[in-house]
Coordinates of N, CA and C in Angstrom, one line a residue:
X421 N 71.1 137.5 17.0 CA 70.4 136.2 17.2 C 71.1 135.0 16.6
X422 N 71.7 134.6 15.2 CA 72.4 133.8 14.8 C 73.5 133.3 15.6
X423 N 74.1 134.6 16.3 CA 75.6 134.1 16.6 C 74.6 133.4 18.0
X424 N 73.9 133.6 18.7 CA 73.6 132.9 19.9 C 73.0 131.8 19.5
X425 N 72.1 132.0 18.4 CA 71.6 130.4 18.1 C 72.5 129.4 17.5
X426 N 73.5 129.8 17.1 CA 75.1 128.8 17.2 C 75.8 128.2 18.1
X427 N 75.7 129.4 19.1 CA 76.5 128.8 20.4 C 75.6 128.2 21.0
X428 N 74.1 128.5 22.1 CA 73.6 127.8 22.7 C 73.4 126.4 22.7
X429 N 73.6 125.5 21.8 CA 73.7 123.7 21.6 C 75.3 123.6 21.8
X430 N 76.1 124.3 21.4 CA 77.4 123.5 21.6 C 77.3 124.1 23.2
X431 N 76.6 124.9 24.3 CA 77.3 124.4 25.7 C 76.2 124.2 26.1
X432 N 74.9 123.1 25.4 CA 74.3 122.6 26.2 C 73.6 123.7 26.4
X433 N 72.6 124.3 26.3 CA 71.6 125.3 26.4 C 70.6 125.8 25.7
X434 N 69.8 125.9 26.2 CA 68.5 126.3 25.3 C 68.2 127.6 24.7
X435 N 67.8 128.1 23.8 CA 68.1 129.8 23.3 C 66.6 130.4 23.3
X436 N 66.4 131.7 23.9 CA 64.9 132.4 23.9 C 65.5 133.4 23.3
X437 N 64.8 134.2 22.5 CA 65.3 135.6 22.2 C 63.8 136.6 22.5
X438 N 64.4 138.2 23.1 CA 62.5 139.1 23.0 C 63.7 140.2 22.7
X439 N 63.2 140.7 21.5 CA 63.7 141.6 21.1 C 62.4 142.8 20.7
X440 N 62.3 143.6 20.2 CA 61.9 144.5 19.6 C 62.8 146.0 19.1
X441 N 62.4 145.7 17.9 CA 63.3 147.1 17.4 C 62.7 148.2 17.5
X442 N 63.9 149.5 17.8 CA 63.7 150.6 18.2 C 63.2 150.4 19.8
X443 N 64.1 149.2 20.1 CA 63.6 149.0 22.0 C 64.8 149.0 22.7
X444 N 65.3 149.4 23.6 CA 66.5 149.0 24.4 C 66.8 148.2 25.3
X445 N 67.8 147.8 25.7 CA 67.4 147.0 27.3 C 67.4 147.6 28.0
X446 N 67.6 148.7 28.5 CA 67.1 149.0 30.1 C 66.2 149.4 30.1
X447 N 65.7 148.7 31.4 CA 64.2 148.7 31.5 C 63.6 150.2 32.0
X448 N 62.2 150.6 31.6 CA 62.3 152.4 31.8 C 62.6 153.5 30.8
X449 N 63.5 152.5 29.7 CA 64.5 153.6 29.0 C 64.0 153.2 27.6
X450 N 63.7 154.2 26.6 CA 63.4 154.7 25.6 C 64.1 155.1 24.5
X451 N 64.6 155.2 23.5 CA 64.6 155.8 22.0 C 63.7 157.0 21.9
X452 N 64.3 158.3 21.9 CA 63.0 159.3 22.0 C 62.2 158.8 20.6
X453 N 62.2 158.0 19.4 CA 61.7 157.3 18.3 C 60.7 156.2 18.8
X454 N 61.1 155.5 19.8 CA 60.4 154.6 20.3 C 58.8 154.9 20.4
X455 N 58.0 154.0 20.6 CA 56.6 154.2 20.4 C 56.2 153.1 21.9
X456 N 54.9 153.2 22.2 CA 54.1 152.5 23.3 C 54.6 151.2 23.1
X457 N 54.9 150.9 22.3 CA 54.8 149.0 21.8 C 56.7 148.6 22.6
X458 N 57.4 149.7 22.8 CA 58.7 149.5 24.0 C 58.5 149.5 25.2
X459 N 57.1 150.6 25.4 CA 57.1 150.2 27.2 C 56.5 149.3 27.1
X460 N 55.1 148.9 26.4 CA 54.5 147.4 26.7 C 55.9 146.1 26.7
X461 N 56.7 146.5 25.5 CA 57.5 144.8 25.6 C 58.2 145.0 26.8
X462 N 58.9 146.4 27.3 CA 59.5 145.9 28.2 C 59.0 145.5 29.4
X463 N 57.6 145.9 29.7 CA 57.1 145.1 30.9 C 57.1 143.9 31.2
X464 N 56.8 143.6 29.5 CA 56.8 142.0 29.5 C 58.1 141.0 29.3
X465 N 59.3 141.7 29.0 CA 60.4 141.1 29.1 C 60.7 140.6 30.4
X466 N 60.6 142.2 31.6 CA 61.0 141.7 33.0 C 60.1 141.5 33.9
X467 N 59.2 141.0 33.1 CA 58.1 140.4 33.3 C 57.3 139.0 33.6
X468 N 56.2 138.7 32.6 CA 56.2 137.3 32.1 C 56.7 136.8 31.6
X469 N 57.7 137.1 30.8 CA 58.5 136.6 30.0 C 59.9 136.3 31.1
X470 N 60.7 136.6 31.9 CA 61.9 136.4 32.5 C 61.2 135.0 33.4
X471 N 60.1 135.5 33.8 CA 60.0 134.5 34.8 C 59.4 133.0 34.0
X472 N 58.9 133.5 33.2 CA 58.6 131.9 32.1 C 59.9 131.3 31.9
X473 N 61.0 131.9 31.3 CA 61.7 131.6 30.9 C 62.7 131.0 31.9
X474 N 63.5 131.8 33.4 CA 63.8 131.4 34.0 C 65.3 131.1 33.6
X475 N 66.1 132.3 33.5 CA 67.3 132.4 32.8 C 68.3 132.1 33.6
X476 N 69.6 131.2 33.0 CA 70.5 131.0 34.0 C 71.6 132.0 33.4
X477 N 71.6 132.4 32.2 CA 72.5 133.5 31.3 C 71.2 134.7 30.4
X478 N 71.3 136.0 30.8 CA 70.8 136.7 29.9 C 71.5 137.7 29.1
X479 N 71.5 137.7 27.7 CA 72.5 138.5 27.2 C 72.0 139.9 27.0
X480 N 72.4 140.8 26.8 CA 71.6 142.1 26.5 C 72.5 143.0 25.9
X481 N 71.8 143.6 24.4 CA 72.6 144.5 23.7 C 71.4 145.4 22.6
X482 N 71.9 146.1 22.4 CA 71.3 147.4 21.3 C 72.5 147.8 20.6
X483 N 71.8 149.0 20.3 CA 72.6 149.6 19.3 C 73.2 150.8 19.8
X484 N 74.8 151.4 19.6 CA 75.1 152.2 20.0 C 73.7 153.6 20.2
X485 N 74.2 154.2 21.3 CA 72.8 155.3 21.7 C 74.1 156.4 21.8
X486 N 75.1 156.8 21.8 CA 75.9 157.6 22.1 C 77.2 157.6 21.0
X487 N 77.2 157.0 20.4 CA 78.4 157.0 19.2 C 78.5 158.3 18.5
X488 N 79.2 159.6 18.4 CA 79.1 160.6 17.8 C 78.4 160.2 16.4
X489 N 79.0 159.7 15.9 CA 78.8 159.1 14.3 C 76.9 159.1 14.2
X490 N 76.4 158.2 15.1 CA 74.7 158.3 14.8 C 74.3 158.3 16.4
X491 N 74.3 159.3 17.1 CA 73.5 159.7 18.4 C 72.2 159.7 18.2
X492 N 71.5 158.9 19.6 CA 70.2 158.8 19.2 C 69.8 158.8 20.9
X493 N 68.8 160.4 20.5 CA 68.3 160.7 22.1 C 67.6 160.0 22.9
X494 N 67.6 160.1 24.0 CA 66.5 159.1 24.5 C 65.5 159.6 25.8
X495 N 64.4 159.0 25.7 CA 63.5 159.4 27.0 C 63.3 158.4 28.1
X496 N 62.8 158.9 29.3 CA 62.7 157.9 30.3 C 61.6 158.4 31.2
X497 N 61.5 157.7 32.0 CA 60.0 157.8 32.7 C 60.3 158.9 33.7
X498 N 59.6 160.0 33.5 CA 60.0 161.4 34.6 C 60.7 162.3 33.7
X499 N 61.1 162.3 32.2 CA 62.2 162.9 31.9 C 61.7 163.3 30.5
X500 N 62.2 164.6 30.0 CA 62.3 164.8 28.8 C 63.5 164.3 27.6
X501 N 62.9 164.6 26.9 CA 64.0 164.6 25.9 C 65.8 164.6 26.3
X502 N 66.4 163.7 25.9 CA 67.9 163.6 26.6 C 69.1 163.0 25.6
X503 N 69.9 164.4 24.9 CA 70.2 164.4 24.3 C 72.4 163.6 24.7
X504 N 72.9 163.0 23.7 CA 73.7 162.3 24.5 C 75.0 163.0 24.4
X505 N 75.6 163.1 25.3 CA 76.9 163.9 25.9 C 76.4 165.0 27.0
X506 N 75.7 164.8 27.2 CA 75.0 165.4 28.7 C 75.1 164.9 30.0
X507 N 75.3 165.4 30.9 CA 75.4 164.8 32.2 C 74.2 164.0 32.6
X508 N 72.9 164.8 32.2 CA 71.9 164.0 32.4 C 71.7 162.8 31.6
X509 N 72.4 162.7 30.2 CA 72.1 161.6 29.5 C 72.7 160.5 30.6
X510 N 74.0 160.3 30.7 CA 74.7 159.8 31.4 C 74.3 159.4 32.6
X511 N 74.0 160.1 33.6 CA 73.3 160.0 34.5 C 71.8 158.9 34.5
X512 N 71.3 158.9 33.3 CA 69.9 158.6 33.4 C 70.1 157.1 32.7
X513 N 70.9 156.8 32.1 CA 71.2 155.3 31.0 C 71.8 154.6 32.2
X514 N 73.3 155.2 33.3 CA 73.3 154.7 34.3 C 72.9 154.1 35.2
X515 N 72.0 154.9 35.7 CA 70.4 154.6 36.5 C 70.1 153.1 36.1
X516 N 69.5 153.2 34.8 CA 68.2 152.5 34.3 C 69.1 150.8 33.8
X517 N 70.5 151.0 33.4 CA 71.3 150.1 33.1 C 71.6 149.1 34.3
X518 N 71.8 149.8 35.5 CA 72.5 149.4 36.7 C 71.4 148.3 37.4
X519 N 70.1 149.2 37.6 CA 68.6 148.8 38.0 C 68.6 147.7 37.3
X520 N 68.5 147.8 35.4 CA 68.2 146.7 35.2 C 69.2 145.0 35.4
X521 N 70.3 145.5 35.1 CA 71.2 144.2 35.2 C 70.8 143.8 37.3
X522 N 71.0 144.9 37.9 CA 70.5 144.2 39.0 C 69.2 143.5 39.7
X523 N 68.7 144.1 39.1 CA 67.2 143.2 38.6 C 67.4 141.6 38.3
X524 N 68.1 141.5 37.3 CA 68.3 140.4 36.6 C 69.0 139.4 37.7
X525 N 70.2 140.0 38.4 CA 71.2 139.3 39.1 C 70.7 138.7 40.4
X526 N 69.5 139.6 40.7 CA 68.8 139.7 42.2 C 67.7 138.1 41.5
X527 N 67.2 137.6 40.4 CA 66.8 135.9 39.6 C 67.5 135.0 40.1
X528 N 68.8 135.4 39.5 CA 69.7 134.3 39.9 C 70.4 134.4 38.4
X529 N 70.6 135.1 37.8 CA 71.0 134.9 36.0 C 72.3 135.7 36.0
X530 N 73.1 135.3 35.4 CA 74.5 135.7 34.8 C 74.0 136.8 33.9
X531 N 74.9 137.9 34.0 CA 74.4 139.2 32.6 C 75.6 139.2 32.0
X532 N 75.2 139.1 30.8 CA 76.4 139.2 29.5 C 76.1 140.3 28.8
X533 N 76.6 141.8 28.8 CA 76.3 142.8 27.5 C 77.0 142.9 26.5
X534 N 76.4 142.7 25.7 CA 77.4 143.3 24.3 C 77.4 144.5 24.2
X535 N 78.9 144.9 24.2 CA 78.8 146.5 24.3 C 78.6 146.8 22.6
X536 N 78.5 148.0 22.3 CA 77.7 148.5 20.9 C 79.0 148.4 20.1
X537 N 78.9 147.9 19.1 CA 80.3 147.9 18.0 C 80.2 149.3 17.1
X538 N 81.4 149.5 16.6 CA 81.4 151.0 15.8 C 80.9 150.7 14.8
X539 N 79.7 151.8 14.8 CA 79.1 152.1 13.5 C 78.8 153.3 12.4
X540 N 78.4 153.7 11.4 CA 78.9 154.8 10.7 C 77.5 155.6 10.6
X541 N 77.6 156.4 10.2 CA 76.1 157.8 9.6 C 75.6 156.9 8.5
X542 N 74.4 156.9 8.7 CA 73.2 156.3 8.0 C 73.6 156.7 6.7
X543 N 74.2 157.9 6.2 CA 74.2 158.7 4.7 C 75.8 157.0 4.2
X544 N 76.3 157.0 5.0 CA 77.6 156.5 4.8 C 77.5 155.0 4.9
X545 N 76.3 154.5 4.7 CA 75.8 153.4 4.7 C 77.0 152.2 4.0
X546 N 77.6 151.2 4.5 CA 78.6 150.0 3.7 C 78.2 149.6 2.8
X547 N 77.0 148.8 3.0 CA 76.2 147.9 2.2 C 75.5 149.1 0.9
X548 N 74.8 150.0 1.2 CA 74.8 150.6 0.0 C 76.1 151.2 -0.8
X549 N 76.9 151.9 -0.1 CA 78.4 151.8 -0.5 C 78.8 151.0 -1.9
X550 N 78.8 149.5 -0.9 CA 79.6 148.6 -1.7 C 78.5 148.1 -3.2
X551 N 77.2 148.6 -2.8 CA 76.4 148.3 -4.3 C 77.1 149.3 -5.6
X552 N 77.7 150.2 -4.7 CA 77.7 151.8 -5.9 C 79.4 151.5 -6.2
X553 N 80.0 151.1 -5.4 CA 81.4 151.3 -5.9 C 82.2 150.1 -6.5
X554 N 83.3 150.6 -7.0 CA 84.2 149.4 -7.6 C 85.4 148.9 -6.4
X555 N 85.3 148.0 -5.8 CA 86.9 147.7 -4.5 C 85.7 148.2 -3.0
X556 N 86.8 147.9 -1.9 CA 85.9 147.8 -1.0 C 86.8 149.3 0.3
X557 N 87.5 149.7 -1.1 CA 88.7 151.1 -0.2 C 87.3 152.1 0.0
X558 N 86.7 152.7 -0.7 CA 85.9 153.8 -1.1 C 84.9 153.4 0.4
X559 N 84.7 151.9 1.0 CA 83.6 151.9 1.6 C 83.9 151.8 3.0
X560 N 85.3 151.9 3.5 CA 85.7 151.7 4.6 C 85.5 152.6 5.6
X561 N 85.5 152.9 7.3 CA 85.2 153.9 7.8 C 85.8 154.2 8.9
X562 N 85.9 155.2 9.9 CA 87.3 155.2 10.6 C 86.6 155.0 12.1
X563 N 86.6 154.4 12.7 CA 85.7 154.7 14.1 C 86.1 155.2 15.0
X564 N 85.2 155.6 15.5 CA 85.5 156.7 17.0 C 86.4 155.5 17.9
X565 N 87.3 155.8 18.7 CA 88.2 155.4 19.2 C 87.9 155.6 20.9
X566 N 87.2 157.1 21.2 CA 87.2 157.2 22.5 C 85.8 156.4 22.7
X567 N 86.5 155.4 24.4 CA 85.2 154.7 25.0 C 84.1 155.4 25.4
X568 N 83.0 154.9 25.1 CA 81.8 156.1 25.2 C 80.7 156.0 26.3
X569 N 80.2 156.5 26.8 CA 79.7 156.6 27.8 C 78.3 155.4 28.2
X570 N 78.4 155.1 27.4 CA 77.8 154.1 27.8 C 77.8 152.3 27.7
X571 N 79.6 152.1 26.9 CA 80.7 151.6 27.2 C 80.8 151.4 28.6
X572 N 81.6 152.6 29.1 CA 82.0 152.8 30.6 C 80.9 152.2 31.5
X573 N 79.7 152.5 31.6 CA 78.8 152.0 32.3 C 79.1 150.8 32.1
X574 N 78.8 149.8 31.2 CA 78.6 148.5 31.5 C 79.6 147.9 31.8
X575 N 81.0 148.4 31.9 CA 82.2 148.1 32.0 C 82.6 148.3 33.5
X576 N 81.8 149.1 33.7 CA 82.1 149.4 35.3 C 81.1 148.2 36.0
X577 N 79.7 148.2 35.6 CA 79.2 147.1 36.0 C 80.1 145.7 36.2
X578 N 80.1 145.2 35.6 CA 81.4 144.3 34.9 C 82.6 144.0 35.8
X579 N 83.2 145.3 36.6 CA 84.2 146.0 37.1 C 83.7 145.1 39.2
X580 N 82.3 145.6 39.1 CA 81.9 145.9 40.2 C 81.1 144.7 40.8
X581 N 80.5 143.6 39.9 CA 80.0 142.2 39.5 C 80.6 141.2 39.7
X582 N 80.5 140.1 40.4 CA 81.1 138.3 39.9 C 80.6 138.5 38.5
X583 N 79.2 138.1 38.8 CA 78.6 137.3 37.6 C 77.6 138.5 36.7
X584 N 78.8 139.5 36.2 CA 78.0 140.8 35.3 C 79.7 140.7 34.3
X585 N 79.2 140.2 32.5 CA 80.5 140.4 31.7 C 79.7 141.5 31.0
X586 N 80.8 142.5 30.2 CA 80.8 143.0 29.3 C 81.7 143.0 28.0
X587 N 81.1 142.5 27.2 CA 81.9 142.2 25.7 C 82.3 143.3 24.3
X588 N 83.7 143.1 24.5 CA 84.1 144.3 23.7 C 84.2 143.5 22.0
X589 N 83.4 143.6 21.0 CA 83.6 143.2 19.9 C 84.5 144.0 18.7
X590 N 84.7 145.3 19.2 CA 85.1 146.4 18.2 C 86.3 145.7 17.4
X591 N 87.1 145.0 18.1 CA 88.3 144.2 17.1 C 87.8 143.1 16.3
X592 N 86.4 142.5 16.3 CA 86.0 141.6 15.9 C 85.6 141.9 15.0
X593 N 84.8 143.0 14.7 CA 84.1 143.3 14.0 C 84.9 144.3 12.7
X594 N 86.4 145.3 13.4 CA 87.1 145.9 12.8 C 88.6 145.7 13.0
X595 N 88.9 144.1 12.7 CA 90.2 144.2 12.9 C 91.3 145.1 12.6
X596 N 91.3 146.0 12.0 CA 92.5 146.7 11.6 C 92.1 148.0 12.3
X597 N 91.3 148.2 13.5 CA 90.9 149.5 14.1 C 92.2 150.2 14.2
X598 N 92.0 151.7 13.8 CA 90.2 152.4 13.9 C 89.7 152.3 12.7
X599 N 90.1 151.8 11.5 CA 89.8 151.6 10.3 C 88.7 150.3 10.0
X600 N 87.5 150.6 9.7 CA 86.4 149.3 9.7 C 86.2 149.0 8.0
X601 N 86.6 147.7 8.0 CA 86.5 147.4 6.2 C 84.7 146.8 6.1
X602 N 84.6 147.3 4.9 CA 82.7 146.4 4.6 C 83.4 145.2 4.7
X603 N 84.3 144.5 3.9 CA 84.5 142.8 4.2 C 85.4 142.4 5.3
X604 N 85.3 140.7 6.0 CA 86.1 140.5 7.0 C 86.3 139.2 6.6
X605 N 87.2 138.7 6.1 CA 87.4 137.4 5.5 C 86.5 136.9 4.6
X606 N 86.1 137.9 3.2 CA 85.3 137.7 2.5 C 83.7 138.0 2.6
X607 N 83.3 138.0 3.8 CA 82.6 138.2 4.4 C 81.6 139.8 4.6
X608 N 80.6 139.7 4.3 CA 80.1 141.2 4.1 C 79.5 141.6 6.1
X609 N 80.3 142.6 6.4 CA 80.1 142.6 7.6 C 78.4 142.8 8.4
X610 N 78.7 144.4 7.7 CA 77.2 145.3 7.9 C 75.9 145.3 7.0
X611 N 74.8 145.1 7.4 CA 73.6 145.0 6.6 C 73.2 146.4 6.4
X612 N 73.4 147.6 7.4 CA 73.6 148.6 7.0 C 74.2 149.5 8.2
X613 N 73.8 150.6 8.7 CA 74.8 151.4 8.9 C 75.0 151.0 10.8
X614 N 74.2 150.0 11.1 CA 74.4 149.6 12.4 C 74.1 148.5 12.7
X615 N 73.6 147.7 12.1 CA 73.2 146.4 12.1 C 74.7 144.9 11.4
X616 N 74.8 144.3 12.1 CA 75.7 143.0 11.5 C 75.2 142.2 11.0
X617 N 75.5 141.9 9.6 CA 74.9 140.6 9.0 C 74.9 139.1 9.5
X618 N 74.0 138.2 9.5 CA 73.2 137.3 10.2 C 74.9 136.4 9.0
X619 N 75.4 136.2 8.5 CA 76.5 135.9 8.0 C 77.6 136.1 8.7
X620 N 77.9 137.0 9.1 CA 79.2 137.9 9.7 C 79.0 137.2 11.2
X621 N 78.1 137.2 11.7 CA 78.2 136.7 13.4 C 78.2 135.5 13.5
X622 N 77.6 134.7 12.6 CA 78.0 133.2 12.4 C 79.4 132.7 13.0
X623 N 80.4 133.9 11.8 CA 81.6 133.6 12.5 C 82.0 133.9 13.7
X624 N 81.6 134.5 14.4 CA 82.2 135.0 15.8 C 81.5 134.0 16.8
X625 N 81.0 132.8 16.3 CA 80.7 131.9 17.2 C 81.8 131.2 18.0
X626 N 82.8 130.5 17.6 CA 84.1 130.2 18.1 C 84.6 130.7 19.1
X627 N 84.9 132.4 18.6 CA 84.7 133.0 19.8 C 84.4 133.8 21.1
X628 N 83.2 133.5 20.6 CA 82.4 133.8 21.7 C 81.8 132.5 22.6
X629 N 82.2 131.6 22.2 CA 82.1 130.0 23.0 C 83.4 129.9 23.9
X630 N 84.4 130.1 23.1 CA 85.7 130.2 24.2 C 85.4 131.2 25.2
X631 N 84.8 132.5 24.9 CA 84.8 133.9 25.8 C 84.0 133.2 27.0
X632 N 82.5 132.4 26.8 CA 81.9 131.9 27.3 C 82.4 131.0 28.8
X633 N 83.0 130.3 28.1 CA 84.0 129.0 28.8 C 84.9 129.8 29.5
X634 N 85.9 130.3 29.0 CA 86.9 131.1 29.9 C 87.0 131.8 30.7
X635 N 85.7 132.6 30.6 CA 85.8 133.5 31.5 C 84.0 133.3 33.2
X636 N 84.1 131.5 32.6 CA 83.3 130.9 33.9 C 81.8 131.6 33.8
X637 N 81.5 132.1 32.6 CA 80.3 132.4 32.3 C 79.0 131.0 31.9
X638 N 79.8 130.0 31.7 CA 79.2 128.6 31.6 C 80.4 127.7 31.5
X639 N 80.0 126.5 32.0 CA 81.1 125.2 32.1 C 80.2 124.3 30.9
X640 N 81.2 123.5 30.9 CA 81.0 122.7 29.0 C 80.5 120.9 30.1

């Protein structure tokens, strides 16, 4: 939310955010963790809320759902429990990803995803790390390298779309991949084992304003 509330004034735009945690964007789709209060918001996202709002850009991101490091199952409407590296997981985030961004495009709105950045096991937490250790070597972590399946999806979207981007941050966030340092020009990256500090995205406004511009996702 910071890094967007930075950019939306420099290209002339107004910023809405509907989030809820432990919610995803696709619409349909679940956190088997998730509780009633995700299917309620999401009704209301592609809902009253889209059409209030009346988007010419919508961005949409979560948290990795498929990263070996912290896999997190998920349910969907008709479906049990759906564990990730399954055909069916794949199958079913596809679906519900595809539906939703077309949804969106069928408004009239540009879709921007942020694909999920590498993150580590909850036990291997940075930020607690860096409370316990001396140097920032002890808290560094190595990230999965292969694109993950639910990468591919949005990437194929993206592939198959004018106006569908998908944004790869993994070098932004771990310059020196596959190696992810807790600091990035002083800077404390992670708040904890999946989340980016409201600090750290500040900086990635720059470029993500150029990304914006360049790639005709908004004119200045």
């Amino acid at each position: 939310i910071p890094l967007f509330e930075g950019l939306a004034p420099r290209l002339g735009m107004g910023f809405s955010a509907a989030v809820l945690p432990q919610c995803p964007w696709p619409h349909g789709l679940r956190y088997a963790s998730s509780t009633q209060d995700c299917v309620d918001a999401q009704a209301a996202w592609y809902g009253a809320v889209i059409e209030a709002i009346d988007p010419d850009v919508v961005v949409l991101a979560h948290r990795a759902v498929d990263d070996p490091a912290s896999p997190v199952p998920v349910v969907a409407d008709g479906t049990g429990w759906l564990d990730p590296g399954t055909d069916e997981f794949e199958s079913i985030l596809r679906d519900h990803a595809t539906r939703t961004v077309d949804f969106l495009r069928d408004l009239g709105a540009r879709v921007v995803v942020i694909e999920p950045v590498p993150i580590v096991a909850s036990e291997d937490d940075p930020v607690e790390c860096l409370s316990l250790e001396v140097g920032v070597a002890p808290c560094r972590f190595v990230a999965n390298r292969s694109t993950l399946p639910s990468e591919q999806i949005t990437r194929d979207l993206a592939a198959t779309r004018d106006d569908v981007w998908s944004v790869d941050l993994d070098q932004a966030t771990c310059p020196h991949l596959p190696i992810c340092d807790p600091l990035v020009d002083g800077v404390v990256v992670r708040r904890d084992n999946t989340h980016l500090t409201a600090t750290f995205v500040r900086t990635l406004v720059d470029a993500m304003e150029a990304y914006f511009v360049e790639n005709g996702i908004v004119s200045r």
